[in-house]
């Protein structure tokens, strides 16, 4: 099903970067500040480095079966029935991820931008755009990411330059006073949001790349660039808003954009800055969804995933409205449940797969 689909190395790099940024740039400064306080930017760097090891694990795993998707070589490693059960865990993870990202987007719009508009309208509209992307296919998503990347970069650079005069270095001091344990705990939030969900790219990597031999470098570079963007936003949040305000605000990076004021002329541009977050959230939701529908199609032996897109979209909209009953539950879920959930599915299971695959290869030799 994926044999005829090919995307370029540059497109793959941009997709990984957008996916890494995703909702991370919107919410992670708050989570990091809650645990690491003024050292949140250090926790972001530690999580970024740990995320590179996670990418290395995925590269080793994909190297064992370079012509297969993660669903296909899961069945090859564990057998037909156990493999299908484990594959269902992977696509369940993608479904939960897509639902939570949709809720984040809807909640952001209703609490920060248009509070009089019901959240259902935003979720249905955004889900409809994602479904259009899925129907058009992976190549169209990849080309869209390549076209939109310069606009994202322009918005990010301009907003960062405008925020530099607002920085107060005193707010990030004293450095590492809190100790390394809270910093490491906070870094797990970064890994669980920005690095571990990258497992969905094993549905297209390296089988769908036009130059698979260059795919490993592209994977690293995409994750590297995405992490740098998030680190910069986290540093600006702490240096401008302070650790206490960043912790208490659900979307500190949006509050950060409100601080832009150049000569009392360039101001109130935060909704334009939110545009770059919408771009990254779109691609994150799209790839969660692509992993789900293509994985489900492969589990049940379907030749094309497109007939599944519409029913999937309808179920996704409904579930995204109930995945988090309220914001308090959302914050509690993200801090206490999401990290163990992602560690189990995106780290421990791939580690077991890597070990079993290595043993099988040695036995064959």
Short mmCIF file of N, CA and C in Angstrom, two decimals, residues 32-171:
data_model
loop_
_atom_site.label_atom_id
_atom_site.label_comp_id
_atom_site.label_asym_id
_atom_site.label_seq_id
_atom_site.Cartn_x
_atom_site.Cartn_y
_atom_site.Cartn_z
N UNK A 32 7.05 22.54 31.88
CA UNK A 32 8.44 22.60 32.33
C UNK A 32 8.60 23.54 33.51
N UNK A 33 7.91 24.69 33.45
CA UNK A 33 8.01 25.65 34.55
C UNK A 33 7.39 25.11 35.83
N UNK A 34 6.38 24.25 35.71
CA UNK A 34 5.76 23.68 36.91
C UNK A 34 6.72 22.80 37.69
N UNK A 35 7.62 22.12 37.01
CA UNK A 35 8.57 21.23 37.67
C UNK A 35 9.94 21.87 37.89
N UNK A 36 10.44 22.58 36.90
CA UNK A 36 11.81 23.09 36.96
C UNK A 36 11.90 24.59 37.24
N UNK A 37 10.77 25.27 37.34
CA UNK A 37 10.73 26.70 37.64
C UNK A 37 11.61 27.50 36.68
N UNK A 38 12.52 28.33 37.20
CA UNK A 38 13.32 29.18 36.31
C UNK A 38 14.33 28.40 35.48
N UNK A 39 14.52 27.12 35.80
CA UNK A 39 15.43 26.27 35.03
C UNK A 39 14.70 25.47 33.95
N UNK A 40 13.49 25.93 33.59
CA UNK A 40 12.69 25.20 32.61
C UNK A 40 13.40 25.09 31.26
N UNK A 41 14.14 26.14 30.90
CA UNK A 41 14.84 26.09 29.60
C UNK A 41 15.97 25.06 29.63
N UNK A 42 16.57 24.83 30.81
CA UNK A 42 17.59 23.78 30.93
C UNK A 42 16.93 22.41 30.80
N UNK A 43 15.75 22.26 31.40
CA UNK A 43 15.00 21.01 31.27
C UNK A 43 14.64 20.74 29.81
N UNK A 44 14.33 21.81 29.07
CA UNK A 44 14.03 21.65 27.65
C UNK A 44 15.25 21.14 26.88
N UNK A 45 16.43 21.64 27.23
CA UNK A 45 17.66 21.18 26.57
C UNK A 45 17.93 19.72 26.90
N UNK A 46 17.75 19.34 28.18
CA UNK A 46 17.96 17.94 28.59
C UNK A 46 16.97 17.03 27.86
N UNK A 47 15.70 17.43 27.80
CA UNK A 47 14.70 16.64 27.09
C UNK A 47 14.99 16.54 25.61
N UNK A 48 15.52 17.62 25.05
CA UNK A 48 15.90 17.63 23.63
C UNK A 48 17.00 16.61 23.36
N UNK A 49 18.01 16.55 24.24
CA UNK A 49 19.10 15.59 24.07
C UNK A 49 18.60 14.15 24.26
N UNK A 50 17.72 13.94 25.24
CA UNK A 50 17.15 12.61 25.43
C UNK A 50 16.31 12.19 24.22
N UNK A 51 15.65 13.17 23.62
CA UNK A 51 14.84 12.88 22.44
C UNK A 51 15.67 12.38 21.26
N UNK A 52 16.92 12.85 21.16
CA UNK A 52 17.79 12.37 20.09
C UNK A 52 18.11 10.88 20.26
N UNK A 53 18.22 10.42 21.52
CA UNK A 53 18.43 8.99 21.78
C UNK A 53 17.20 8.18 21.38
N UNK A 54 16.01 8.76 21.61
CA UNK A 54 14.78 8.09 21.20
C UNK A 54 14.74 7.93 19.68
N UNK A 55 15.12 8.99 18.96
CA UNK A 55 15.18 8.92 17.50
C UNK A 55 16.18 7.84 17.07
N UNK A 56 17.32 7.75 17.77
CA UNK A 56 18.30 6.71 17.46
C UNK A 56 17.71 5.32 17.62
N UNK A 57 16.89 5.12 18.65
CA UNK A 57 16.22 3.82 18.84
C UNK A 57 15.31 3.50 17.66
N UNK A 58 14.53 4.48 17.22
CA UNK A 58 13.62 4.26 16.10
C UNK A 58 14.39 3.97 14.81
N UNK A 59 15.54 4.61 14.64
CA UNK A 59 16.36 4.35 13.46
C UNK A 59 16.90 2.92 13.46
N UNK A 60 17.34 2.45 14.63
CA UNK A 60 17.83 1.08 14.73
C UNK A 60 16.72 0.08 14.44
N UNK A 61 15.52 0.39 14.94
CA UNK A 61 14.39 -0.50 14.72
C UNK A 61 14.01 -0.56 13.24
N UNK A 62 13.96 0.59 12.59
CA UNK A 62 13.58 0.61 11.18
C UNK A 62 14.65 -0.01 10.29
N UNK A 63 15.89 -0.01 10.76
CA UNK A 63 17.00 -0.57 9.96
C UNK A 63 16.88 -2.08 9.82
N UNK A 64 16.23 -2.73 10.79
CA UNK A 64 16.08 -4.18 10.72
C UNK A 64 15.16 -4.60 9.58
N UNK A 65 14.11 -3.78 9.31
CA UNK A 65 13.14 -4.10 8.26
C UNK A 65 12.90 -2.84 7.42
N UNK A 66 13.85 -2.44 6.61
CA UNK A 66 13.77 -1.14 5.92
C UNK A 66 12.66 -1.02 4.89
N UNK A 67 12.14 -2.14 4.41
CA UNK A 67 11.11 -2.07 3.37
C UNK A 67 9.70 -2.21 3.94
N UNK A 68 9.56 -2.24 5.29
CA UNK A 68 8.27 -2.47 5.92
C UNK A 68 7.88 -1.29 6.80
N UNK A 69 6.59 -1.18 7.06
CA UNK A 69 6.09 -0.23 8.05
C UNK A 69 6.12 -0.88 9.43
N UNK A 70 5.89 -0.09 10.46
CA UNK A 70 5.94 -0.62 11.82
C UNK A 70 4.86 -1.68 12.04
N UNK A 71 3.72 -1.55 11.38
CA UNK A 71 2.65 -2.54 11.52
C UNK A 71 3.08 -3.86 10.91
N UNK A 72 3.74 -3.79 9.77
CA UNK A 72 4.16 -5.01 9.07
C UNK A 72 5.25 -5.76 9.83
N UNK A 73 6.26 -5.02 10.34
CA UNK A 73 7.31 -5.79 11.02
C UNK A 73 6.96 -6.12 12.46
N UNK A 74 5.91 -5.52 13.01
CA UNK A 74 5.40 -5.98 14.30
C UNK A 74 4.81 -7.38 14.16
N UNK A 75 4.05 -7.60 13.08
CA UNK A 75 3.49 -8.93 12.83
C UNK A 75 4.59 -9.93 12.49
N UNK A 76 5.62 -9.47 11.82
CA UNK A 76 6.72 -10.37 11.46
C UNK A 76 7.49 -10.82 12.71
N UNK A 77 7.63 -9.94 13.68
CA UNK A 77 8.38 -10.27 14.90
C UNK A 77 7.58 -11.14 15.86
N UNK A 78 6.31 -10.78 16.06
CA UNK A 78 5.51 -11.43 17.10
C UNK A 78 4.52 -12.46 16.58
N UNK A 79 4.44 -12.63 15.28
CA UNK A 79 3.44 -13.52 14.73
C UNK A 79 2.16 -12.76 14.39
N UNK A 80 1.26 -13.44 13.70
CA UNK A 80 0.09 -12.77 13.16
C UNK A 80 -0.82 -12.18 14.24
N UNK A 81 -1.23 -12.99 15.23
CA UNK A 81 -2.25 -12.53 16.16
C UNK A 81 -1.67 -11.62 17.24
N UNK A 82 -0.57 -12.01 17.84
CA UNK A 82 0.06 -11.13 18.84
C UNK A 82 0.52 -9.83 18.18
N UNK A 83 1.04 -9.94 16.96
CA UNK A 83 1.47 -8.75 16.23
C UNK A 83 0.32 -7.79 15.97
N UNK A 84 -0.83 -8.34 15.63
CA UNK A 84 -1.99 -7.47 15.39
C UNK A 84 -2.44 -6.79 16.67
N UNK A 85 -2.38 -7.49 17.80
CA UNK A 85 -2.76 -6.88 19.07
C UNK A 85 -1.82 -5.72 19.43
N UNK A 86 -0.52 -5.93 19.24
CA UNK A 86 0.44 -4.86 19.52
C UNK A 86 0.25 -3.71 18.55
N UNK A 87 -0.05 -4.02 17.28
CA UNK A 87 -0.30 -2.98 16.30
C UNK A 87 -1.53 -2.15 16.68
N UNK A 88 -2.53 -2.80 17.25
CA UNK A 88 -3.71 -2.06 17.72
C UNK A 88 -3.34 -1.08 18.83
N UNK A 89 -2.37 -1.46 19.68
CA UNK A 89 -1.89 -0.53 20.70
C UNK A 89 -1.28 0.72 20.06
N UNK A 90 -0.49 0.51 19.02
CA UNK A 90 0.15 1.64 18.33
C UNK A 90 -0.89 2.58 17.74
N UNK A 91 -1.89 2.03 17.05
CA UNK A 91 -2.87 2.92 16.42
C UNK A 91 -3.82 3.52 17.46
N UNK A 92 -4.04 2.82 18.60
CA UNK A 92 -4.81 3.41 19.69
C UNK A 92 -4.09 4.63 20.24
N UNK A 93 -2.77 4.52 20.37
CA UNK A 93 -1.97 5.66 20.81
C UNK A 93 -2.14 6.84 19.86
N UNK A 94 -2.12 6.58 18.55
CA UNK A 94 -2.29 7.64 17.56
C UNK A 94 -3.66 8.29 17.66
N UNK A 95 -4.68 7.47 17.92
CA UNK A 95 -6.04 8.01 18.03
C UNK A 95 -6.16 8.92 19.25
N UNK A 96 -5.62 8.49 20.38
CA UNK A 96 -5.64 9.33 21.59
C UNK A 96 -4.86 10.61 21.35
N UNK A 97 -3.70 10.50 20.68
CA UNK A 97 -2.90 11.69 20.39
C UNK A 97 -3.63 12.68 19.51
N UNK A 98 -4.27 12.19 18.44
CA UNK A 98 -5.01 13.09 17.54
C UNK A 98 -6.18 13.74 18.27
N UNK A 99 -6.88 12.98 19.11
CA UNK A 99 -8.02 13.54 19.86
C UNK A 99 -7.57 14.63 20.81
N UNK A 100 -6.46 14.40 21.51
CA UNK A 100 -5.98 15.39 22.48
C UNK A 100 -5.51 16.66 21.78
N UNK A 101 -4.85 16.52 20.62
CA UNK A 101 -4.40 17.71 19.88
C UNK A 101 -5.59 18.52 19.39
N UNK A 102 -6.63 17.84 18.92
CA UNK A 102 -7.84 18.55 18.49
C UNK A 102 -8.47 19.31 19.65
N UNK A 103 -8.50 18.68 20.82
CA UNK A 103 -9.07 19.36 21.99
C UNK A 103 -8.23 20.57 22.36
N UNK A 104 -6.90 20.43 22.31
CA UNK A 104 -6.02 21.56 22.61
C UNK A 104 -6.34 22.74 21.70
N UNK A 105 -6.48 22.45 20.41
CA UNK A 105 -6.77 23.52 19.46
C UNK A 105 -8.10 24.19 19.75
N UNK A 106 -9.14 23.37 19.97
CA UNK A 106 -10.46 23.93 20.26
C UNK A 106 -10.48 24.70 21.57
N UNK A 107 -9.85 24.16 22.59
CA UNK A 107 -9.81 24.85 23.88
C UNK A 107 -9.04 26.16 23.79
N UNK A 108 -7.95 26.16 23.02
CA UNK A 108 -7.18 27.38 22.83
C UNK A 108 -8.03 28.47 22.18
N UNK A 109 -8.78 28.10 21.14
CA UNK A 109 -9.60 29.08 20.43
C UNK A 109 -10.72 29.63 21.31
N UNK A 110 -11.35 28.77 22.10
CA UNK A 110 -12.49 29.22 22.90
C UNK A 110 -12.07 29.97 24.16
N UNK A 111 -10.87 29.73 24.64
CA UNK A 111 -10.43 30.43 25.85
C UNK A 111 -9.59 31.68 25.57
N UNK A 112 -8.92 31.72 24.42
CA UNK A 112 -7.99 32.81 24.15
C UNK A 112 -8.42 33.73 23.01
N UNK A 113 -9.15 33.23 22.03
CA UNK A 113 -9.39 34.01 20.81
C UNK A 113 -10.87 34.37 20.65
N UNK A 114 -11.74 33.37 20.62
CA UNK A 114 -13.17 33.61 20.36
C UNK A 114 -14.01 32.88 21.41
N UNK A 115 -14.09 33.44 22.61
CA UNK A 115 -14.77 32.73 23.72
C UNK A 115 -16.27 32.54 23.53
N UNK A 116 -16.89 33.32 22.65
CA UNK A 116 -18.33 33.20 22.45
C UNK A 116 -18.69 32.07 21.49
N UNK A 117 -17.72 31.54 20.79
CA UNK A 117 -17.96 30.49 19.80
C UNK A 117 -17.84 29.11 20.45
N UNK A 118 -18.77 28.21 20.23
CA UNK A 118 -18.68 26.87 20.85
C UNK A 118 -17.48 26.09 20.33
N UNK A 119 -16.90 25.28 21.19
CA UNK A 119 -15.69 24.52 20.85
C UNK A 119 -15.96 23.52 19.72
N UNK A 120 -17.21 23.04 19.62
CA UNK A 120 -17.53 22.06 18.59
C UNK A 120 -17.27 22.60 17.18
N UNK A 121 -17.55 23.89 16.97
CA UNK A 121 -17.38 24.45 15.63
C UNK A 121 -15.92 24.46 15.22
N UNK A 122 -15.02 24.78 16.15
CA UNK A 122 -13.59 24.78 15.83
C UNK A 122 -13.08 23.36 15.56
N UNK A 123 -13.52 22.43 16.38
CA UNK A 123 -13.04 21.05 16.22
C UNK A 123 -13.53 20.45 14.91
N UNK A 124 -14.80 20.68 14.56
CA UNK A 124 -15.33 20.15 13.31
C UNK A 124 -14.62 20.77 12.11
N UNK A 125 -14.41 22.08 12.16
CA UNK A 125 -13.74 22.76 11.05
C UNK A 125 -12.31 22.26 10.87
N UNK A 126 -11.58 22.16 11.98
CA UNK A 126 -10.18 21.74 11.90
C UNK A 126 -10.08 20.28 11.49
N UNK A 127 -10.96 19.44 12.04
CA UNK A 127 -10.96 18.02 11.67
C UNK A 127 -11.29 17.85 10.19
N UNK A 128 -12.17 18.70 9.65
CA UNK A 128 -12.49 18.62 8.23
C UNK A 128 -11.27 18.90 7.35
N UNK A 129 -10.45 19.87 7.77
CA UNK A 129 -9.22 20.17 7.01
C UNK A 129 -8.26 18.99 7.08
N UNK A 130 -8.15 18.38 8.26
CA UNK A 130 -7.27 17.22 8.41
C UNK A 130 -7.75 16.07 7.53
N UNK A 131 -9.07 15.85 7.49
CA UNK A 131 -9.61 14.78 6.65
C UNK A 131 -9.33 15.04 5.17
N UNK A 132 -9.40 16.29 4.76
CA UNK A 132 -9.07 16.63 3.38
C UNK A 132 -7.61 16.26 3.07
N UNK A 133 -6.71 16.59 4.01
CA UNK A 133 -5.31 16.25 3.83
C UNK A 133 -5.10 14.75 3.72
N UNK A 134 -5.80 13.98 4.55
CA UNK A 134 -5.67 12.52 4.51
C UNK A 134 -6.18 11.96 3.19
N UNK A 135 -7.29 12.50 2.71
CA UNK A 135 -7.84 12.02 1.44
C UNK A 135 -6.90 12.31 0.26
N UNK A 136 -6.21 13.44 0.33
CA UNK A 136 -5.30 13.81 -0.75
C UNK A 136 -4.01 13.00 -0.71
N UNK A 137 -3.62 12.52 0.46
CA UNK A 137 -2.48 11.61 0.54
C UNK A 137 -1.22 12.20 1.13
N UNK A 138 -0.27 11.31 1.37
CA UNK A 138 0.99 11.68 2.00
C UNK A 138 1.80 12.67 1.17
N UNK A 139 1.82 12.47 -0.14
CA UNK A 139 2.62 13.36 -0.99
C UNK A 139 2.13 14.80 -0.91
N UNK A 140 0.82 14.99 -0.87
CA UNK A 140 0.26 16.34 -0.80
C UNK A 140 0.58 16.97 0.55
N UNK A 141 0.47 16.20 1.64
CA UNK A 141 0.84 16.72 2.96
C UNK A 141 2.30 17.13 2.99
N UNK A 142 3.17 16.32 2.38
CA UNK A 142 4.60 16.62 2.37
C UNK A 142 4.89 17.89 1.58
N UNK A 143 4.24 18.05 0.43
CA UNK A 143 4.46 19.26 -0.38
C UNK A 143 3.92 20.49 0.33
N UNK A 144 2.78 20.35 1.01
CA UNK A 144 2.22 21.47 1.76
C UNK A 144 3.18 21.91 2.87
N UNK A 145 3.78 20.94 3.56
CA UNK A 145 4.74 21.27 4.61
C UNK A 145 5.95 22.01 4.04
N UNK A 146 6.40 21.56 2.88
CA UNK A 146 7.56 22.21 2.24
C UNK A 146 7.24 23.65 1.83
N UNK A 147 6.03 23.89 1.35
CA UNK A 147 5.63 25.23 0.93
C UNK A 147 5.44 26.15 2.13
N UNK A 148 4.86 25.63 3.21
CA UNK A 148 4.53 26.45 4.36
C UNK A 148 5.71 26.69 5.30
N UNK A 149 6.78 25.91 5.16
CA UNK A 149 7.93 26.06 6.06
C UNK A 149 8.53 27.47 6.05
N UNK A 150 8.76 28.11 4.88
CA UNK A 150 9.32 29.48 4.92
C UNK A 150 8.44 30.47 5.66
N UNK A 151 7.11 30.32 5.56
CA UNK A 151 6.21 31.23 6.27
C UNK A 151 6.29 31.01 7.77
N UNK A 152 6.37 29.75 8.17
CA UNK A 152 6.54 29.46 9.60
C UNK A 152 7.84 30.07 10.11
N UNK A 153 8.92 29.88 9.35
CA UNK A 153 10.23 30.39 9.77
C UNK A 153 10.20 31.91 9.87
N UNK A 154 9.55 32.58 8.91
CA UNK A 154 9.46 34.03 8.94
C UNK A 154 8.72 34.52 10.18
N UNK A 155 7.56 33.91 10.47
CA UNK A 155 6.79 34.30 11.66
C UNK A 155 7.59 34.08 12.93
N UNK A 156 8.30 32.96 13.00
CA UNK A 156 9.05 32.65 14.22
C UNK A 156 10.20 33.63 14.42
N UNK A 157 10.96 33.90 13.37
CA UNK A 157 12.12 34.80 13.48
C UNK A 157 11.66 36.21 13.83
N UNK A 158 10.60 36.70 13.19
CA UNK A 158 10.12 38.04 13.46
C UNK A 158 9.63 38.17 14.90
N UNK A 159 8.84 37.19 15.35
CA UNK A 159 8.33 37.26 16.72
C UNK A 159 9.46 37.17 17.74
N UNK A 160 10.46 36.35 17.48
CA UNK A 160 11.60 36.23 18.40
C UNK A 160 12.39 37.54 18.47
N UNK A 161 12.63 38.16 17.34
CA UNK A 161 13.37 39.42 17.31
C UNK A 161 12.60 40.52 18.04
N UNK A 162 11.29 40.53 17.87
CA UNK A 162 10.47 41.55 18.54
C UNK A 162 10.41 41.34 20.05
N UNK A 163 10.62 40.10 20.50
CA UNK A 163 10.52 39.81 21.94
C UNK A 163 11.84 40.01 22.67
N UNK A 164 12.95 40.03 21.96
CA UNK A 164 14.26 40.15 22.62
C UNK A 164 14.35 41.39 23.53
N UNK A 165 13.83 42.58 23.12
CA UNK A 165 13.91 43.74 24.03
C UNK A 165 13.16 43.57 25.34
N UNK A 166 12.22 42.63 25.40
CA UNK A 166 11.41 42.43 26.61
C UNK A 166 12.07 41.50 27.62
N UNK A 167 13.20 40.91 27.26
CA UNK A 167 13.82 39.91 28.13
C UNK A 167 14.40 40.54 29.40
N UNK A 168 14.31 39.78 30.48
CA UNK A 168 14.90 40.17 31.77
C UNK A 168 15.69 38.96 32.29
N UNK A 169 16.99 39.01 32.18
CA UNK A 169 17.84 37.87 32.54
C UNK A 169 17.71 37.52 34.02
N UNK A 170 17.31 38.49 34.83
CA UNK A 170 17.15 38.21 36.26
C UNK A 170 16.11 37.12 36.53
N UNK A 171 15.16 36.98 35.61
CA UNK A 171 14.08 36.01 35.83
C UNK A 171 14.53 34.56 35.64
#
